[in-house]
């Protein structure tokens, strides 16, 4: 059977950071794919072909089958041909993973490593840190309100709060947070000239890899020192758990150790910043919603779940087929590469009524922004809790909320969201 091939403009859009920055036109292309070619191959210059997976059901089916759809074989985030070749040349065993974290692992390593910290991120344990998170939220809100009736919520508020929470839980002191913020933005958004290290457009794979290697080396130096400290002076933080963890009777090797810190330190904030800023944007655009949710008694759960669906901060992850598989009426062959496009899955008309409406009252919101299956987001309960606490602390203190200028999105195919959200507000 021949493979269905996507029209060039759809294939080009799903790999183009600028398209993710513009957002609306990208949604048109994805809606076309869901209706006409939900599982079809994207062919682009200098990129290996990959299956673009746009339907919620197919994303779920692939995610729930890690035995046949692996993370460790090919890059887990879209990379062009030169980039993958360079990354392979730059990594041990030529595996091409500049970082080896939970995301890049398959069985049996994946579960062994995941279980080291999983209980930390479960709702029961998170209750222990709830009061601490509330203090950080209050402090964040005080800062925002003290600064007067206007702010760039994405830059001045949303970018800092989840960072402070995750750093607190991890055990990184507040004075090191700006360095962590800069490194994460460089790791996740290196294609956006406003965020990357050289503040210039990245035009070659060599440039991209060189920049990522700088960023990774910075992280490794930092966490190397933290590990030495926590082995000598254990504390009640995740750094202590990771630094002293044993896998197969031995301490974690250096590469996996650095990868572990990096995934916790980075996955936990730009993502939650994006969903938090997205929620505020919708409240600023819709006075009735704002009135409803600023009441201290209002239940924020539906607002938060819908903001996570609406923003879909992690826009894709890649998988690689380990064997031939029939799925969605197509035959995927061993070695094929697939893009799970969560942005599309979260607007799937077959799962969500009126998917392009922001509706906090969805009865059973099956948003797939946290992925699914063995790799499902480790921090999903933390992300929801952080957002709820910030909304509880912030909204009742506001009397009005409006947009004060044009919002702008990050230009990145991987972690996306608002980089600018000018807001005007009044307090009591
Ligand atoms: C994995 C999204 C917040 C830590 C993932 C995955 C997605 C995701 C899509 C991959 C799932 C898959 O492959 O099936 C998000 C979103 C967030 C968020 C949208 C915020 C709204 C957080 C937070 C943490 C975190 C706060 C804090 C530690 C991780 C880790 C993984 C992960 C460690 C890798 C899990 C594994 O491979 O086993 N996340 N995440 N994330 N996330 Fe999150």
GROMACS .gro file of C-alpha atoms and ligand atoms in nm:
model
  471
    1UNK     CA    1   0.000   0.000   0.000
    2UNK     CA    2   0.135   0.346  -0.084
    3UNK     CA    3   0.175   0.597   0.192
    4UNK     CA    4  -0.049   0.907   0.180
    5UNK     CA    5   0.162   1.220   0.136
    6UNK     CA    6   0.057   1.555   0.285
    7UNK     CA    7   0.026   1.867   0.064
    8UNK     CA    8   0.348   2.067   0.074
    9UNK     CA    9   0.194   2.360   0.263
   10UNK     CA   10   0.071   2.139   0.549
   11UNK     CA   11   0.405   1.958   0.570
   12UNK     CA   12   0.592   2.290   0.569
   13UNK     CA   13   0.368   2.448   0.835
   14UNK     CA   14   0.412   2.175   1.097
   15UNK     CA   15   0.791   2.214   1.095
   16UNK     CA   16   0.796   2.593   1.079
   17UNK     CA   17   0.856   2.779   1.409
   18UNK     CA   18   0.701   3.094   1.261
   19UNK     CA   19   0.375   2.905   1.195
   20UNK     CA   20   0.358   2.804   1.564
   21UNK     CA   21   0.421   3.169   1.651
   22UNK     CA   22   0.126   3.279   1.437
   23UNK     CA   23  -0.097   2.993   1.559
   24UNK     CA   24  -0.429   3.059   1.373
   25UNK     CA   25  -0.311   2.968   1.019
   26UNK     CA   26  -0.140   2.660   1.164
   27UNK     CA   27  -0.475   2.549   1.307
   28UNK     CA   28  -0.629   2.573   0.961
   29UNK     CA   29  -0.364   2.339   0.821
   30UNK     CA   30  -0.406   2.095   1.110
   31UNK     CA   31  -0.786   2.097   1.075
   32UNK     CA   32  -0.743   2.014   0.705
   33UNK     CA   33  -0.513   1.723   0.795
   34UNK     CA   34  -0.756   1.585   1.057
   35UNK     CA   35  -1.040   1.589   0.804
   36UNK     CA   36  -0.854   1.469   0.495
   37UNK     CA   37  -0.529   1.295   0.588
   38UNK     CA   38  -0.515   1.233   0.964
   39UNK     CA   39  -0.221   0.995   0.939
   40UNK     CA   40  -0.004   1.096   0.645
   41UNK     CA   41   0.360   1.158   0.565
   42UNK     CA   42   0.518   1.505   0.579
   43UNK     CA   43   0.801   1.548   0.329
   44UNK     CA   44   1.021   1.855   0.367
   45UNK     CA   45   1.360   1.957   0.230
   46UNK     CA   46   1.647   1.851   0.458
   47UNK     CA   47   1.412   1.660   0.687
   48UNK     CA   48   1.355   1.288   0.704
   49UNK     CA   49   0.993   1.217   0.623
   50UNK     CA   50   0.768   1.158   0.921
   51UNK     CA   51   0.406   1.061   0.981
   52UNK     CA   52   0.205   1.359   1.102
   53UNK     CA   53  -0.042   1.224   1.361
   54UNK     CA   54  -0.325   1.474   1.400
   55UNK     CA   55  -0.618   1.283   1.553
   56UNK     CA   56  -0.665   1.245   1.927
   57UNK     CA   57  -0.743   0.871   1.895
   58UNK     CA   58  -0.426   0.796   1.696
   59UNK     CA   59  -0.207   1.001   1.937
   60UNK     CA   60  -0.354   0.797   2.224
   61UNK     CA   61  -0.307   0.463   2.045
   62UNK     CA   62   0.059   0.534   1.969
   63UNK     CA   63   0.131   0.673   2.317
   64UNK     CA   64  -0.016   0.371   2.490
   65UNK     CA   65   0.213   0.133   2.300
   66UNK     CA   66   0.572   0.217   2.400
   67UNK     CA   67   0.687  -0.137   2.312
   68UNK     CA   68   0.623  -0.065   1.943
   69UNK     CA   69   0.662   0.315   1.940
   70UNK     CA   70   0.989   0.402   2.108
   71UNK     CA   71   1.143   0.726   2.233
   72UNK     CA   72   1.510   0.626   2.232
   73UNK     CA   73   1.576   0.540   1.867
   74UNK     CA   74   1.538   0.877   1.691
   75UNK     CA   75   1.519   1.236   1.823
   76UNK     CA   76   1.213   1.287   2.048
   77UNK     CA   77   1.175   1.644   1.920
   78UNK     CA   78   1.169   1.735   1.550
   79UNK     CA   79   1.524   1.776   1.421
   80UNK     CA   80   1.639   1.828   1.062
   81UNK     CA   81   1.871   1.584   0.884
   82UNK     CA   82   2.190   1.783   0.940
   83UNK     CA   83   2.093   1.843   1.302
   84UNK     CA   84   2.038   1.474   1.367
   85UNK     CA   85   2.368   1.381   1.196
   86UNK     CA   86   2.557   1.639   1.402
   87UNK     CA   87   2.385   1.529   1.724
   88UNK     CA   88   2.471   1.167   1.651
   89UNK     CA   89   2.835   1.260   1.592
   90UNK     CA   90   2.835   1.456   1.920
   91UNK     CA   91   2.687   1.184   2.145
   92UNK     CA   92   2.806   0.860   2.306
   93UNK     CA   93   2.701   0.549   2.105
   94UNK     CA   94   2.590   0.789   1.828
   95UNK     CA   95   2.242   0.784   1.980
   96UNK     CA   96   2.183   1.151   1.891
   97UNK     CA   97   2.035   1.243   2.230
   98UNK     CA   98   2.224   1.549   2.353
   99UNK     CA   99   2.039   1.491   2.680
  100UNK     CA  100   1.943   1.148   2.816
  101UNK     CA  101   1.644   1.202   3.043
  102UNK     CA  102   1.320   1.012   3.109
  103UNK     CA  103   1.190   1.142   2.777
  104UNK     CA  104   1.464   0.972   2.574
  105UNK     CA  105   1.449   0.640   2.765
  106UNK     CA  106   1.261   0.320   2.681
  107UNK     CA  107   1.198   0.005   2.885
  108UNK     CA  108   1.356  -0.122   3.100
  109UNK     CA  109   1.552   0.193   3.201
  110UNK     CA  110   1.258   0.430   3.170
  111UNK     CA  111   1.047   0.290   3.455
  112UNK     CA  112   1.349   0.236   3.682
  113UNK     CA  113   1.438   0.603   3.651
  114UNK     CA  114   1.081   0.734   3.657
  115UNK     CA  115   1.002   0.552   3.981
  116UNK     CA  116   1.284   0.733   4.161
  117UNK     CA  117   1.082   1.056   4.175
  118UNK     CA  118   0.728   0.960   4.073
  119UNK     CA  119   0.588   0.956   4.428
  120UNK     CA  120   0.713   1.313   4.480
  121UNK     CA  121   0.478   1.433   4.208
  122UNK     CA  122   0.165   1.246   4.321
  123UNK     CA  123  -0.126   1.453   4.461
  124UNK     CA  124  -0.082   1.304   4.810
  125UNK     CA  125   0.277   1.421   4.840
  126UNK     CA  126   0.206   1.754   4.674
  127UNK     CA  127  -0.027   1.842   4.964
  128UNK     CA  128   0.289   1.873   5.173
  129UNK     CA  129   0.422   2.149   4.946
  130UNK     CA  130   0.086   2.323   4.891
  131UNK     CA  131   0.138   2.587   5.161
  132UNK     CA  132   0.488   2.662   5.032
  133UNK     CA  133   0.351   2.705   4.679
  134UNK     CA  134   0.079   2.935   4.811
  135UNK     CA  135   0.345   3.156   4.973
  136UNK     CA  136   0.527   3.179   4.640
  137UNK     CA  137   0.197   3.260   4.466
  138UNK     CA  138   0.113   3.536   4.718
  139UNK     CA  139   0.456   3.683   4.683
  140UNK     CA  140   0.423   3.676   4.303
  141UNK     CA  141   0.082   3.848   4.317
  142UNK     CA  142   0.210   4.114   4.562
  143UNK     CA  143   0.491   4.196   4.320
  144UNK     CA  144   0.256   4.220   4.025
  145UNK     CA  145   0.010   4.447   4.204
  146UNK     CA  146   0.277   4.669   4.359
  147UNK     CA  147   0.412   4.744   4.011
  148UNK     CA  148   0.091   4.933   3.922
  149UNK     CA  149  -0.201   4.880   3.687
  150UNK     CA  150  -0.012   4.740   3.389
  151UNK     CA  151   0.228   4.454   3.325
  152UNK     CA  152   0.351   4.215   3.063
  153UNK     CA  153   0.197   3.915   3.236
  154UNK     CA  154   0.389   3.659   3.027
  155UNK     CA  155   0.729   3.815   3.092
  156UNK     CA  156   0.684   3.967   3.439
  157UNK     CA  157   0.462   3.713   3.614
  158UNK     CA  158   0.399   3.383   3.432
  159UNK     CA  159   0.767   3.330   3.347
  160UNK     CA  160   0.873   3.351   3.712
  161UNK     CA  161   0.613   3.179   3.926
  162UNK     CA  162   0.639   2.816   3.799
  163UNK     CA  163   1.015   2.859   3.789
  164UNK     CA  164   1.024   2.954   4.156
  165UNK     CA  165   0.798   2.661   4.246
  166UNK     CA  166   1.000   2.397   4.062
  167UNK     CA  167   1.333   2.539   4.181
  168UNK     CA  168   1.207   2.536   4.539
  169UNK     CA  169   1.100   2.172   4.511
  170UNK     CA  170   1.420   2.080   4.330
  171UNK     CA  171   1.643   2.263   4.580
  172UNK     CA  172   1.794   2.538   4.361
  173UNK     CA  173   1.834   2.864   4.559
  174UNK     CA  174   1.644   3.178   4.441
  175UNK     CA  175   1.961   3.362   4.335
  176UNK     CA  176   2.025   3.097   4.067
  177UNK     CA  177   1.676   3.116   3.916
  178UNK     CA  178   1.755   3.379   3.647
  179UNK     CA  179   2.029   3.150   3.513
  180UNK     CA  180   1.785   2.856   3.504
  181UNK     CA  181   1.522   3.067   3.328
  182UNK     CA  182   1.764   3.182   3.062
  183UNK     CA  183   1.899   2.831   3.003
  184UNK     CA  184   1.551   2.680   2.974
  185UNK     CA  185   1.434   2.939   2.727
  186UNK     CA  186   1.746   2.874   2.524
  187UNK     CA  187   1.697   2.498   2.540
  188UNK     CA  188   1.330   2.506   2.437
  189UNK     CA  189   1.306   2.814   2.220
  190UNK     CA  190   1.641   2.835   2.041
  191UNK     CA  191   1.470   2.914   1.712
  192UNK     CA  192   1.311   3.233   1.846
  193UNK     CA  193   1.554   3.522   1.786
  194UNK     CA  194   1.411   3.705   2.090
  195UNK     CA  195   1.506   3.421   2.322
  196UNK     CA  196   1.814   3.248   2.191
  197UNK     CA  197   2.168   3.300   2.311
  198UNK     CA  198   2.299   3.502   2.018
  199UNK     CA  199   1.968   3.690   1.964
  200UNK     CA  200   1.995   3.613   1.594
  201UNK     CA  201   1.794   3.387   1.370
  202UNK     CA  202   1.943   3.037   1.368
  203UNK     CA  203   2.018   2.956   1.008
  204UNK     CA  204   2.216   2.632   1.025
  205UNK     CA  205   2.209   2.304   1.212
  206UNK     CA  206   2.571   2.366   1.319
  207UNK     CA  207   2.468   2.690   1.488
  208UNK     CA  208   2.173   2.523   1.661
  209UNK     CA  209   2.381   2.231   1.793
  210UNK     CA  210   2.665   2.460   1.904
  211UNK     CA  211   2.418   2.672   2.096
  212UNK     CA  212   2.245   2.375   2.254
  213UNK     CA  213   2.581   2.234   2.358
  214UNK     CA  214   2.669   2.559   2.535
  215UNK     CA  215   2.339   2.550   2.716
  216UNK     CA  216   2.377   2.183   2.815
  217UNK     CA  217   2.734   2.239   2.938
  218UNK     CA  218   2.610   2.523   3.160
  219UNK     CA  219   2.339   2.303   3.307
  220UNK     CA  220   2.585   2.015   3.362
  221UNK     CA  221   2.833   2.236   3.548
  222UNK     CA  222   2.562   2.371   3.768
  223UNK     CA  223   2.404   2.038   3.856
  224UNK     CA  224   2.742   1.869   3.902
  225UNK     CA  225   2.811   2.106   4.191
  226UNK     CA  226   2.458   2.056   4.330
  227UNK     CA  227   2.504   1.676   4.326
  228UNK     CA  228   2.831   1.697   4.519
  229UNK     CA  229   2.663   1.918   4.775
  230UNK     CA  230   2.357   1.694   4.824
  231UNK     CA  231   2.571   1.381   4.856
  232UNK     CA  232   2.762   1.554   5.137
  233UNK     CA  233   2.463   1.740   5.290
  234UNK     CA  234   2.134   1.564   5.215
  235UNK     CA  235   1.815   1.776   5.245
  236UNK     CA  236   1.441   1.736   5.191
  237UNK     CA  237   1.448   1.818   4.818
  238UNK     CA  238   1.442   1.640   4.484
  239UNK     CA  239   1.809   1.717   4.419
  240UNK     CA  240   1.888   1.500   4.722
  241UNK     CA  241   1.670   1.216   4.588
  242UNK     CA  242   1.837   1.229   4.246
  243UNK     CA  243   2.194   1.276   4.374
  244UNK     CA  244   2.169   0.977   4.607
  245UNK     CA  245   1.949   0.747   4.396
  246UNK     CA  246   2.066   0.399   4.306
  247UNK     CA  247   1.972   0.216   3.986
  248UNK     CA  248   2.073  -0.151   3.963
  249UNK     CA  249   2.273  -0.114   4.286
  250UNK     CA  250   2.485   0.175   4.154
  251UNK     CA  251   2.472   0.555   4.162
  252UNK     CA  252   2.319   0.710   3.850
  253UNK     CA  253   2.584   0.767   3.577
  254UNK     CA  254   2.677   1.133   3.513
  255UNK     CA  255   2.493   1.168   3.181
  256UNK     CA  256   2.163   1.033   3.318
  257UNK     CA  257   2.211   1.236   3.636
  258UNK     CA  258   2.243   1.562   3.442
  259UNK     CA  259   1.950   1.459   3.219
  260UNK     CA  260   1.731   1.396   3.522
  261UNK     CA  261   1.791   1.738   3.675
  262UNK     CA  262   1.750   1.905   3.341
  263UNK     CA  263   1.415   1.746   3.262
  264UNK     CA  264   1.273   1.834   3.605
  265UNK     CA  265   1.422   2.184   3.598
  266UNK     CA  266   1.309   2.264   3.245
  267UNK     CA  267   0.988   2.065   3.178
  268UNK     CA  268   0.835   2.219   3.488
  269UNK     CA  269   0.823   2.589   3.408
  270UNK     CA  270   0.805   2.721   3.050
  271UNK     CA  271   0.514   2.480   3.004
  272UNK     CA  272   0.319   2.590   3.313
  273UNK     CA  273   0.406   2.954   3.237
  274UNK     CA  274   0.245   2.912   2.896
  275UNK     CA  275  -0.079   2.761   3.026
  276UNK     CA  276  -0.101   3.022   3.305
  277UNK     CA  277  -0.053   3.314   3.065
  278UNK     CA  278  -0.304   3.157   2.824
  279UNK     CA  279  -0.566   3.138   3.100
  280UNK     CA  280  -0.513   3.506   3.183
  281UNK     CA  281  -0.543   3.606   2.819
  282UNK     CA  282  -0.884   3.439   2.790
  283UNK     CA  283  -1.003   3.604   3.114
  284UNK     CA  284  -0.882   3.943   2.988
  285UNK     CA  285  -1.075   3.896   2.662
  286UNK     CA  286  -1.395   3.778   2.828
  287UNK     CA  287  -1.535   4.000   3.110
  288UNK     CA  288  -1.811   3.751   3.202
  289UNK     CA  289  -1.558   3.473   3.257
  290UNK     CA  290  -1.336   3.710   3.453
  291UNK     CA  291  -1.630   3.809   3.679
  292UNK     CA  292  -1.715   3.446   3.739
  293UNK     CA  293  -1.365   3.326   3.823
  294UNK     CA  294  -1.261   3.623   4.031
  295UNK     CA  295  -1.516   3.520   4.291
  296UNK     CA  296  -1.323   3.348   4.570
  297UNK     CA  297  -1.586   3.072   4.587
  298UNK     CA  298  -1.563   2.974   4.217
  299UNK     CA  299  -1.420   2.631   4.142
  300UNK     CA  300  -1.119   2.686   3.916
  301UNK     CA  301  -1.074   2.324   3.798
  302UNK     CA  302  -1.263   2.364   3.467
  303UNK     CA  303  -1.083   2.689   3.387
  304UNK     CA  304  -0.746   2.529   3.441
  305UNK     CA  305  -0.815   2.212   3.242
  306UNK     CA  306  -0.950   2.418   2.952
  307UNK     CA  307  -0.653   2.657   2.962
  308UNK     CA  308  -0.421   2.357   2.937
  309UNK     CA  309  -0.613   2.222   2.635
  310UNK     CA  310  -0.638   2.566   2.478
  311UNK     CA  311  -0.268   2.649   2.505
  312UNK     CA  312  -0.117   2.299   2.457
  313UNK     CA  313   0.227   2.422   2.567
  314UNK     CA  314   0.412   2.107   2.452
  315UNK     CA  315   0.321   2.114   2.085
  316UNK     CA  316   0.463   1.780   1.978
  317UNK     CA  317   0.680   1.483   2.065
  318UNK     CA  318   0.823   1.233   1.817
  319UNK     CA  319   0.811   0.853   1.834
  320UNK     CA  320   0.984   0.584   1.621
  321UNK     CA  321   0.823   0.257   1.516
  322UNK     CA  322   1.014  -0.053   1.625
  323UNK     CA  323   0.812  -0.290   1.404
  324UNK     CA  324   0.545  -0.277   1.134
  325UNK     CA  325   0.212  -0.163   1.284
  326UNK     CA  326  -0.138  -0.111   1.140
  327UNK     CA  327  -0.291   0.202   1.282
  328UNK     CA  328  -0.563   0.444   1.172
  329UNK     CA  329  -0.599   0.244   0.847
  330UNK     CA  330  -0.230   0.290   0.757
  331UNK     CA  331   0.074   0.064   0.776
  332UNK     CA  332   0.360   0.219   0.970
  333UNK     CA  333   0.690   0.044   0.899
  334UNK     CA  334   0.969  -0.038   1.140
  335UNK     CA  335   1.202   0.263   1.153
  336UNK     CA  336   0.933   0.518   1.058
  337UNK     CA  337   0.929   0.843   1.254
  338UNK     CA  338   0.604   0.997   1.382
  339UNK     CA  339   0.508   1.341   1.509
  340UNK     CA  340   0.239   1.332   1.779
  341UNK     CA  341   0.088   1.674   1.723
  342UNK     CA  342  -0.082   1.758   2.053
  343UNK     CA  343  -0.193   2.101   1.922
  344UNK     CA  344  -0.406   1.917   1.668
  345UNK     CA  345  -0.523   1.642   1.907
  346UNK     CA  346  -0.655   1.910   2.141
  347UNK     CA  347  -0.876   2.060   1.867
  348UNK     CA  348  -1.007   1.728   1.737
  349UNK     CA  349  -1.373   1.774   1.639
  350UNK     CA  350  -1.443   1.406   1.714
  351UNK     CA  351  -1.351   1.450   2.081
  352UNK     CA  352  -1.431   1.815   2.163
  353UNK     CA  353  -1.762   1.986   2.093
  354UNK     CA  354  -1.688   2.323   1.935
  355UNK     CA  355  -1.311   2.274   1.978
  356UNK     CA  356  -1.224   2.633   1.886
  357UNK     CA  357  -1.434   2.775   2.171
  358UNK     CA  358  -1.270   2.838   2.509
  359UNK     CA  359  -1.516   2.662   2.740
  360UNK     CA  360  -1.430   2.601   3.107
  361UNK     CA  361  -1.758   2.407   3.142
  362UNK     CA  362  -1.661   2.109   2.926
  363UNK     CA  363  -1.809   1.810   3.102
  364UNK     CA  364  -1.530   1.563   3.053
  365UNK     CA  365  -1.230   1.747   2.918
  366UNK     CA  366  -1.013   1.482   2.755
  367UNK     CA  367  -0.732   1.721   2.671
  368UNK     CA  368  -0.411   1.544   2.571
  369UNK     CA  369  -0.164   1.823   2.651
  370UNK     CA  370   0.016   1.606   2.909
  371UNK     CA  371   0.056   1.317   2.665
  372UNK     CA  372  -0.054   0.968   2.761
  373UNK     CA  373   0.076   0.628   2.865
  374UNK     CA  374   0.418   0.538   3.003
  375UNK     CA  375   0.566   0.885   2.943
  376UNK     CA  376   0.262   1.085   3.053
  377UNK     CA  377   0.373   1.411   3.213
  378UNK     CA  378   0.531   1.343   3.551
  379UNK     CA  379   0.442   1.694   3.669
  380UNK     CA  380   0.077   1.711   3.557
  381UNK     CA  381  -0.069   1.728   3.910
  382UNK     CA  382   0.188   1.987   4.012
  383UNK     CA  383   0.111   2.198   3.703
  384UNK     CA  384  -0.264   2.198   3.777
  385UNK     CA  385  -0.208   2.274   4.145
  386UNK     CA  386   0.027   2.564   4.072
  387UNK     CA  387  -0.218   2.717   3.829
  388UNK     CA  388  -0.511   2.676   4.069
  389UNK     CA  389  -0.324   2.835   4.358
  390UNK     CA  390  -0.210   3.133   4.150
  391UNK     CA  391  -0.564   3.191   4.022
  392UNK     CA  392  -0.701   3.164   4.378
  393UNK     CA  393  -0.451   3.420   4.504
  394UNK     CA  394  -0.463   3.659   4.209
  395UNK     CA  395  -0.816   3.681   4.070
  396UNK     CA  396  -1.007   3.787   4.386
  397UNK     CA  397  -0.764   4.079   4.421
  398UNK     CA  398  -0.844   4.218   4.075
  399UNK     CA  399  -1.139   4.442   3.997
  400UNK     CA  400  -1.092   4.456   3.622
  401UNK     CA  401  -0.870   4.294   3.362
  402UNK     CA  402  -0.812   4.393   2.997
  403UNK     CA  403  -0.560   4.345   2.721
  404UNK     CA  404  -0.327   4.645   2.701
  405UNK     CA  405  -0.164   4.559   2.367
  406UNK     CA  406  -0.102   4.277   2.121
  407UNK     CA  407  -0.001   3.943   2.274
  408UNK     CA  408   0.279   3.755   2.094
  409UNK     CA  409   0.372   3.387   2.082
  410UNK     CA  410   0.710   3.217   2.094
  411UNK     CA  411   0.833   3.097   1.755
  412UNK     CA  412   0.909   2.735   1.835
  413UNK     CA  413   0.781   2.399   1.711
  414UNK     CA  414   0.833   2.237   2.052
  415UNK     CA  415   0.731   2.432   2.366
  416UNK     CA  416   0.514   2.725   2.266
  417UNK     CA  417   0.298   2.989   2.428
  418UNK     CA  418   0.283   3.359   2.493
  419UNK     CA  419   0.608   3.549   2.526
  420UNK     CA  420   0.420   3.882   2.554
  421UNK     CA  421   0.085   3.947   2.722
  422UNK     CA  422   0.034   4.318   2.802
  423UNK     CA  423  -0.244   4.349   3.059
  424UNK     CA  424  -0.417   4.641   3.220
  425UNK     CA  425  -0.582   4.577   3.557
  426UNK     CA  426  -0.744   4.754   3.849
  427UNK     CA  427  -0.740   4.638   4.208
  428UNK     CA  428  -0.983   4.697   4.492
  429LIG     C1  429   0.655   1.479   3.006
  429LIG     C2  430   0.346   1.836   2.899
  429LIG     C3  431   0.435   2.049   3.328
  429LIG     C4  432   0.777   1.720   3.412
  429LIG     C5  433   0.560   1.555   2.943
  429LIG     C6  434   0.500   1.522   2.815
  429LIG     C7  435   0.415   1.623   2.785
  429LIG     C8  436   0.420   1.719   2.893
  429LIG     C9  437   0.331   1.634   2.658
  429LIG    C10  438   0.530   1.397   2.730
  429LIG    C11  439   0.419   1.295   2.750
  429LIG    C12  440   0.426   1.176   2.659
  429LIG     O1  441   0.528   1.151   2.591
  429LIG     O2  442   0.325   1.101   2.654
  429LIG    C13  443   0.345   1.924   3.006
  429LIG    C14  444   0.259   2.041   3.015
  429LIG    C15  445   0.284   2.101   3.135
  429LIG    C16  446   0.386   2.022   3.201
  429LIG    C17  447   0.160   2.084   2.907
  429LIG    C18  448   0.223   2.224   3.197
  429LIG    C19  449   0.104   2.272   3.166
  429LIG    C20  450   0.533   1.976   3.390
  429LIG    C21  451   0.581   2.002   3.523
  429LIG    C22  452   0.679   1.911   3.547
  429LIG    C23  453   0.691   1.825   3.429
  429LIG    C24  454   0.532   2.111   3.619
  429LIG    C25  455   0.756   1.906   3.675
  429LIG    C26  456   0.843   1.821   3.709
  429LIG    C27  457   0.774   1.628   3.309
  429LIG    C28  458   0.864   1.513   3.299
  429LIG    C29  459   0.827   1.444   3.181
  429LIG    C30  460   0.718   1.518   3.122
  429LIG    C31  461   0.974   1.477   3.395
  429LIG    C32  462   0.891   1.316   3.124
  429LIG    C33  463   0.810   1.196   3.168
  429LIG    C34  464   0.857   1.065   3.108
  429LIG     O3  465   0.912   1.064   2.995
  429LIG     O4  466   0.837   0.961   3.174
  429LIG     N1  467   0.508   1.674   2.989
  429LIG     N2  468   0.420   1.917   3.119
  429LIG     N3  469   0.599   1.868   3.336
  429LIG     N4  470   0.687   1.626   3.202
  429LIG    FE1  471   0.546   1.766   3.168
   0.00000   0.00000   0.00000
